[in-house]
Coordinates of C-alpha atoms in Angstrom, one line a residue:
X25 CA 3.7 -15.1 17.3
X26 CA 0.5 -12.5 17.4
X27 CA -1.5 -11.6 20.2
X28 CA -4.9 -13.1 20.1
X29 CA -7.6 -10.2 19.5
X30 CA -9.0 -8.8 22.6
X31 CA -6.3 -11.0 25.4
X32 CA -5.4 -7.2 26.3
X33 CA -7.7 -4.7 24.8
X34 CA -11.6 -3.9 24.9
X35 CA -11.7 -4.9 20.9
X36 CA -15.0 -3.2 20.3
X37 CA -14.3 -0.4 22.8
X38 CA -15.0 2.1 20.1
X39 CA -19.0 1.2 19.9
X40 CA -19.2 1.2 24.2
X41 CA -20.6 4.9 25.2
X42 CA -18.1 5.4 27.8
X43 CA -15.7 5.3 25.0
X44 CA -17.4 8.8 23.0
X45 CA -15.5 11.2 24.7
X46 CA -12.5 10.0 24.0
X47 CA -12.9 9.2 20.4
X48 CA -13.9 12.7 20.0
X49 CA -10.9 14.3 20.4
X50 CA -9.6 12.8 17.1
X51 CA -13.2 13.5 15.3
X52 CA -14.4 16.5 13.7
X53 CA -17.7 16.9 12.6
X54 CA -17.7 13.5 12.6
X55 CA -15.1 12.9 10.3
X56 CA -11.4 12.0 11.6
X57 CA -9.1 15.1 12.3
X58 CA -6.0 15.5 10.3
X59 CA -3.4 15.5 12.2
X60 CA 0.6 17.3 11.2
X61 CA 3.7 15.3 13.0
X62 CA 3.5 18.1 15.7
X63 CA 0.1 18.0 16.2
X64 CA -2.1 16.0 18.7
X65 CA -5.7 16.2 20.2
X66 CA -6.5 18.2 22.7
X67 CA -7.4 17.1 26.1
X68 CA -9.5 18.3 28.4
X69 CA -7.8 18.6 32.1
X70 CA -9.9 16.1 33.7
X71 CA -8.9 13.5 30.9
X72 CA -5.3 12.1 32.3
X73 CA -4.5 10.3 29.3
X74 CA -0.7 9.3 28.3
X75 CA 0.5 9.4 24.9
X76 CA 2.5 6.4 23.4
X77 CA 4.2 6.9 20.4
X78 CA 5.3 4.1 17.1
X79 CA 6.6 4.1 14.1
X80 CA 5.1 1.9 11.6
X81 CA 6.4 0.9 8.3
X82 CA 4.1 0.4 5.2
X83 CA 6.1 -2.3 2.9
X84 CA 4.3 -3.4 -0.3
X85 CA 4.8 -3.9 -3.9
X86 CA 3.9 -0.7 -6.6
X87 CA 0.5 -0.3 -6.8
X88 CA -0.8 -2.6 -4.0
X89 CA -2.3 0.6 -2.2
X90 CA 0.1 1.4 0.3
X91 CA -0.7 4.7 0.1
X92 CA -4.4 4.3 0.2
X93 CA -4.2 2.5 3.4
X94 CA -2.4 5.1 5.3
X95 CA -5.5 7.7 4.2
X96 CA -7.6 4.5 4.8
X97 CA -6.3 4.4 8.3
X98 CA -6.0 8.1 9.1
X99 CA -9.9 8.6 7.6
X100 CA -8.5 10.6 5.0
X101 CA -10.0 10.7 1.4
X102 CA -8.1 7.9 -1.1
X103 CA -6.4 9.4 -3.5
X104 CA -8.6 9.4 -6.9
X105 CA -5.9 8.3 -9.1
X106 CA -2.7 5.8 -8.4
X107 CA 0.5 7.2 -8.2
X108 CA 3.6 6.0 -7.1
X109 CA 5.1 7.8 -3.8
X110 CA 8.3 9.1 -5.4
X111 CA 9.8 9.9 -1.4
X112 CA 9.3 9.0 1.7
X113 CA 5.3 10.1 3.2
X114 CA 4.6 9.9 6.6
X115 CA 1.0 10.4 8.1
X116 CA 0.0 10.5 11.9
X117 CA -2.5 8.7 13.1
X118 CA -3.7 8.9 16.7
X119 CA -6.2 6.0 18.0
X120 CA -7.8 5.5 21.8
X121 CA -7.7 2.3 23.8
X122 CA -9.0 0.9 26.6
X123 CA -6.8 -2.0 28.6
X124 CA -8.5 -4.7 29.5
X125 CA -6.8 -5.3 33.1
X126 CA -6.5 -2.1 34.4
X127 CA -9.6 -0.2 32.6
X128 CA -6.4 2.4 31.9
X129 CA -7.0 4.6 29.0
X130 CA -4.0 5.1 26.5
X131 CA -3.8 7.1 22.7
X132 CA -1.7 5.5 20.6
X133 CA 0.3 7.6 18.1
X134 CA 1.1 6.2 15.0
X135 CA 3.0 7.1 12.3
X136 CA 3.2 6.0 9.2
X137 CA 6.0 5.5 6.7
X138 CA 5.2 5.2 3.0
X139 CA 8.2 4.8 0.1
X140 CA 7.8 4.5 -3.1
X141 CA 9.2 0.8 -4.5
X142 CA 11.4 2.7 -7.2
X143 CA 12.6 4.7 -4.7
X144 CA 13.7 2.1 -2.4
X145 CA 15.2 0.8 -5.6
X146 CA 17.2 3.6 -6.8
X147 CA 18.7 5.5 -3.3
X148 CA 20.1 2.9 -0.5
X149 CA 19.4 5.3 2.0
X150 CA 15.6 4.9 1.8
X151 CA 15.3 1.3 3.1
X152 CA 17.3 1.9 6.2
X153 CA 15.8 4.9 6.9
X154 CA 12.0 3.1 6.9
X155 CA 13.6 0.1 9.4
X156 CA 15.5 3.0 11.6
X157 CA 14.1 2.2 15.3
X158 CA 11.2 1.1 13.5
X159 CA 8.1 -0.7 16.0
X160 CA 5.7 -2.4 13.5
X161 CA 5.6 -3.1 9.7
X162 CA 2.5 -3.5 7.5
X163 CA 3.5 -6.5 5.0
X164 CA 0.5 -5.8 2.2
X165 CA -0.3 -7.5 -0.9
X166 CA -3.9 -6.9 -3.2
X167 CA -6.0 -9.8 -3.8
X168 CA -6.3 -8.8 -7.6
X169 CA -2.2 -8.8 -7.9
X170 CA -1.0 -12.9 -7.7
X171 CA 2.9 -11.3 -7.9
X172 CA 2.1 -9.4 -4.5
X173 CA 1.1 -11.9 -2.7
X174 CA 3.7 -14.2 -3.6
X175 CA 6.2 -11.8 -2.4
X176 CA 5.3 -11.4 0.9
X177 CA 7.8 -14.3 1.8
X178 CA 10.8 -12.6 0.1
X179 CA 9.4 -9.1 1.7
X180 CA 9.6 -10.5 5.0
X181 CA 12.7 -12.0 4.8
X182 CA 14.7 -9.4 3.4
X183 CA 13.0 -6.7 5.7
X184 CA 13.0 -8.3 8.8
X185 CA 15.1 -10.9 11.0
X186 CA 14.4 -13.5 13.2
X187 CA 15.7 -11.1 16.2
X188 CA 14.0 -7.7 15.2
X189 CA 12.0 -6.5 18.1
X190 CA 9.1 -5.3 15.5
X191 CA 5.6 -6.3 15.0
X192 CA 4.4 -8.2 12.3
X193 CA 0.7 -7.7 10.6
X194 CA -0.4 -8.6 6.7
X195 CA -2.7 -6.8 4.9
X196 CA -4.5 -7.4 1.7
X197 CA -5.7 -4.7 -0.3
X198 CA -8.4 -4.4 -2.8
X199 CA -10.6 -7.0 -1.1
X200 CA -14.1 -5.3 -2.5
X201 CA -12.8 -6.6 -6.4
X202 CA -13.5 -10.7 -5.1
X203 CA -14.7 -11.1 -8.6
X204 CA -11.5 -10.0 -10.0
X205 CA -9.5 -11.5 -7.6
X206 CA -6.2 -13.8 -7.9
X207 CA -5.6 -14.8 -4.2
X208 CA -8.3 -17.3 -2.4
X209 CA -9.1 -17.9 1.2
X210 CA -6.6 -21.2 0.7
X211 CA -4.1 -19.3 0.2
X212 CA -4.1 -16.9 2.9
X213 CA -4.7 -19.9 5.6
X214 CA -2.0 -21.4 4.3
X215 CA -0.1 -18.7 4.6
X216 CA -1.0 -18.1 8.0
X217 CA -0.3 -21.1 9.1
X218 CA 3.4 -20.7 7.7
X219 CA 4.2 -17.8 9.3
X220 CA 2.1 -17.5 12.0
X221 CA 1.1 -13.8 11.0
X222 CA -2.5 -12.7 10.8
X223 CA -4.1 -10.8 7.7
X224 CA -6.3 -8.3 7.7
X225 CA -8.7 -7.5 4.9
X226 CA -9.8 -3.9 3.2
X227 CA -11.2 -2.4 0.4
X228 CA -13.9 -0.4 -1.0
X229 CA -14.7 3.6 0.3
X230 CA -13.8 5.1 3.2
X231 CA -16.8 5.8 5.0
X232 CA -17.2 8.0 8.4
X233 CA -17.4 4.8 10.8
X234 CA -14.5 3.7 12.9
X235 CA -15.2 -0.4 12.6
X236 CA -13.7 -0.7 9.2
X237 CA -10.6 0.6 10.3
X238 CA -10.5 -0.6 14.3
X239 CA -9.4 -4.3 13.4
X240 CA -6.3 -3.2 12.1
X241 CA -5.2 -0.4 14.6
X242 CA -6.8 -2.6 17.5
X243 CA -4.3 -5.0 16.6
X244 CA -1.4 -2.5 15.9
X245 CA -1.8 -1.7 19.9
X246 CA -2.3 -4.7 21.2
X247 CA 0.7 -6.0 19.5
X248 CA 2.7 -3.0 20.3
X249 CA 1.8 -2.7 23.6
X250 CA 2.3 -6.3 24.5
X251 CA 5.9 -6.2 22.8
X252 CA 6.7 -2.6 25.2
X253 CA 5.3 -5.3 28.4
X254 CA 7.6 -8.0 27.4
X255 CA 10.6 -5.9 26.8
X256 CA 10.1 -4.2 30.2
X257 CA 9.1 -7.0 32.1
X258 CA 13.1 -8.7 30.5
X259 CA 15.0 -5.9 31.7
X260 CA 13.6 -5.8 35.4
X261 CA 13.9 -9.5 35.0
X262 CA 18.0 -8.9 34.4
X263 CA 18.2 -6.0 36.6
X264 CA 17.5 -8.3 39.7
X265 CA 19.5 -10.9 38.5
X266 CA 22.1 -8.6 38.7
X267 CA 21.3 -7.3 42.0
X268 CA 21.3 -10.9 43.0
X269 CA 24.4 -11.0 41.5
X270 CA 26.0 -8.3 43.2
X271 CA 24.6 -9.3 46.8
X272 CA 26.5 -12.8 46.4
X273 CA 29.5 -11.1 46.1
X274 CA 29.1 -8.9 48.8
X275 CA 28.3 -11.8 51.1
X276 CA 30.8 -13.8 49.4

């Protein structure tokens, strides 16, 4: 189950005046900066901010808009024409958040992995490479392709296991083409009830604003941070239990 929005981070922080100095580090002339794999935002000495890094795999059928979503989340121009990704493409996205309880600011670095469906089928190593040490998976479907929506359950079951410690979110693309939609709101609601996963909607041209990508990036940040906190707590409890067992042996 995902974390309720705004329970861990300030969900509308990108609109707050005190966030401007931090968001200015990922902007250039009011547009998002493009970061390479080895690049990071330049921080002045007075900004003591930690960067937390996560790998995110974008999964979906051919044509649902995986590459376009990566570009959208990074604030880059969308591809003019559709082409299938021939191998693995990576896109780096930086996103600052403020934690609700402590007020601490973190810079999340999402490394988005996108791989074409044909490449996954042709080369056995592609999917394992995308899944290796992955922290989150975005499962995509298109509102104009009923088959991609019906395939979601198969996607989730094929790529993940119940024991996986992976954040799972679902994104419906081409939501702006509502006149041609093959997926109804009741379909989406039923899916959410069955799987317990949130469904986000994207579509249209990329604007300069941060508001259109904030819900997805905040959800990734919030769920990944929660997942790490739970894991750290489990390790701490296990360590304490081991210490207690050691102490009891010494006493005996």
